[in-house]
Structure formats: C-alpha cells, structure tokens
C-alpha cells in the first residue's frame, strides 16, 4: 500500500510537487533534472489539497 502524500514543495524547480516524506521536519533533498540537488526545509505551514493537510517545504536559503 503506497504512503499518502504529506508534503507540498513551494518554490524552486519542484514547485507544486506533492509527495510523501517519512521524516517530517527534517530537510528533504530533491534531485533536479539537470543532475543537481536542492534541499527543501519545513516552513511550519500547512496547505490543504483535496481535503488533505500537507506540510509546506521551501528551498533552503
């Protein structure tokens, strides 16, 4: 059974991506299509998508 989405990414190359992250609160590394990597961090906000509350992660500055 797949895990339910719990994170939405805002800003950067993965803006709008909704996914599951097992370690909520920890930094989330994302590889972009060019082979680089960007780290997203929890910004202590929630967003609702289709009745599900998702944690908002933004690029680490």
PDB file of C-alpha atoms in Angstrom:
ATOM      1  CA  UNK A   1       0.000   0.000   0.000  1.00  0.00           C
ATOM      2  CA  UNK A   2       1.579   3.324  -1.043  1.00  0.00           C
ATOM      3  CA  UNK A   3       2.104   6.071   1.519  1.00  0.00           C
ATOM      4  CA  UNK A   4      -0.293   9.008   1.431  1.00  0.00           C
ATOM      5  CA  UNK A   5       1.137  12.391   0.375  1.00  0.00           C
ATOM      6  CA  UNK A   6       2.080  14.624   3.298  1.00  0.00           C
ATOM      7  CA  UNK A   7       4.310  17.330   1.756  1.00  0.00           C
ATOM      8  CA  UNK A   8       3.910  20.030  -0.902  1.00  0.00           C
ATOM      9  CA  UNK A   9       7.023  21.750  -2.266  1.00  0.00           C
ATOM     10  CA  UNK A  10       6.861  25.511  -2.871  1.00  0.00           C
ATOM     11  CA  UNK A  11       9.471  27.458  -4.831  1.00  0.00           C
ATOM     12  CA  UNK A  12      12.477  26.223  -6.768  1.00  0.00           C
ATOM     13  CA  UNK A  13      12.457  23.610  -9.529  1.00  0.00           C
ATOM     14  CA  UNK A  14       9.994  21.282  -7.766  1.00  0.00           C
ATOM     15  CA  UNK A  15       7.352  23.956  -7.079  1.00  0.00           C
ATOM     16  CA  UNK A  16       3.927  22.382  -6.659  1.00  0.00           C
ATOM     17  CA  UNK A  17       5.180  18.806  -6.343  1.00  0.00           C
ATOM     18  CA  UNK A  18       3.198  16.770  -3.819  1.00  0.00           C
ATOM     19  CA  UNK A  19       4.842  13.734  -2.290  1.00  0.00           C
ATOM     20  CA  UNK A  20       5.370  11.579   0.788  1.00  0.00           C
ATOM     21  CA  UNK A  21       8.306  12.206   3.141  1.00  0.00           C
ATOM     22  CA  UNK A  22       8.851   9.809   6.051  1.00  0.00           C
ATOM     23  CA  UNK A  23      10.880  12.203   8.223  1.00  0.00           C
ATOM     24  CA  UNK A  24       8.630  15.263   8.509  1.00  0.00           C
ATOM     25  CA  UNK A  25      10.540  18.205   9.931  1.00  0.00           C
ATOM     26  CA  UNK A  26      13.880  17.027   8.537  1.00  0.00           C
ATOM     27  CA  UNK A  27      15.459  18.598   5.412  1.00  0.00           C
ATOM     28  CA  UNK A  28      14.317  16.934   2.175  1.00  0.00           C
ATOM     29  CA  UNK A  29      16.897  16.632  -0.649  1.00  0.00           C
ATOM     30  CA  UNK A  30      15.496  16.703  -4.197  1.00  0.00           C
ATOM     31  CA  UNK A  31      17.485  15.957  -7.351  1.00  0.00           C
ATOM     32  CA  UNK A  32      16.586  18.153 -10.296  1.00  0.00           C
ATOM     33  CA  UNK A  33      16.548  17.087 -13.954  1.00  0.00           C
ATOM     34  CA  UNK A  34      19.974  18.633 -14.582  1.00  0.00           C
ATOM     35  CA  UNK A  35      21.607  16.302 -12.076  1.00  0.00           C
ATOM     36  CA  UNK A  36      21.917  18.928  -9.341  1.00  0.00           C
ATOM     37  CA  UNK A  37      20.381  18.787  -5.918  1.00  0.00           C
ATOM     38  CA  UNK A  38      18.368  21.236  -3.841  1.00  0.00           C
ATOM     39  CA  UNK A  39      17.345  20.896  -0.218  1.00  0.00           C
ATOM     40  CA  UNK A  40      13.834  21.786   0.884  1.00  0.00           C
ATOM     41  CA  UNK A  41      13.012  22.545   4.524  1.00  0.00           C
ATOM     42  CA  UNK A  42       9.783  22.617   6.528  1.00  0.00           C
ATOM     43  CA  UNK A  43       8.481  26.184   6.935  1.00  0.00           C
ATOM     44  CA  UNK A  44       5.922  25.321   9.658  1.00  0.00           C
ATOM     45  CA  UNK A  45       2.912  25.955   7.405  1.00  0.00           C
ATOM     46  CA  UNK A  46       0.118  23.693   6.194  1.00  0.00           C
ATOM     47  CA  UNK A  47      -1.713  23.704   2.861  1.00  0.00           C
ATOM     48  CA  UNK A  48      -4.872  21.785   2.056  1.00  0.00           C
ATOM     49  CA  UNK A  49      -5.085  19.755  -1.160  1.00  0.00           C
ATOM     50  CA  UNK A  50      -8.170  17.659  -1.911  1.00  0.00           C
ATOM     51  CA  UNK A  51      -9.103  17.591   1.770  1.00  0.00           C
ATOM     52  CA  UNK A  52      -5.623  16.546   2.956  1.00  0.00           C
ATOM     53  CA  UNK A  53      -3.417  18.784   5.114  1.00  0.00           C
ATOM     54  CA  UNK A  54       0.144  18.875   3.697  1.00  0.00           C
ATOM     55  CA  UNK A  55       3.304  20.317   5.246  1.00  0.00           C
ATOM     56  CA  UNK A  56       4.831  23.083   3.123  1.00  0.00           C
ATOM     57  CA  UNK A  57       8.533  22.736   2.304  1.00  0.00           C
ATOM     58  CA  UNK A  58      10.556  25.553   0.689  1.00  0.00           C
ATOM     59  CA  UNK A  59      14.105  25.719  -0.717  1.00  0.00           C
ATOM     60  CA  UNK A  60      16.787  26.156   1.938  1.00  0.00           C
ATOM     61  CA  UNK A  61      18.429  29.546   1.552  1.00  0.00           C
TER      62      UNK A  61
END
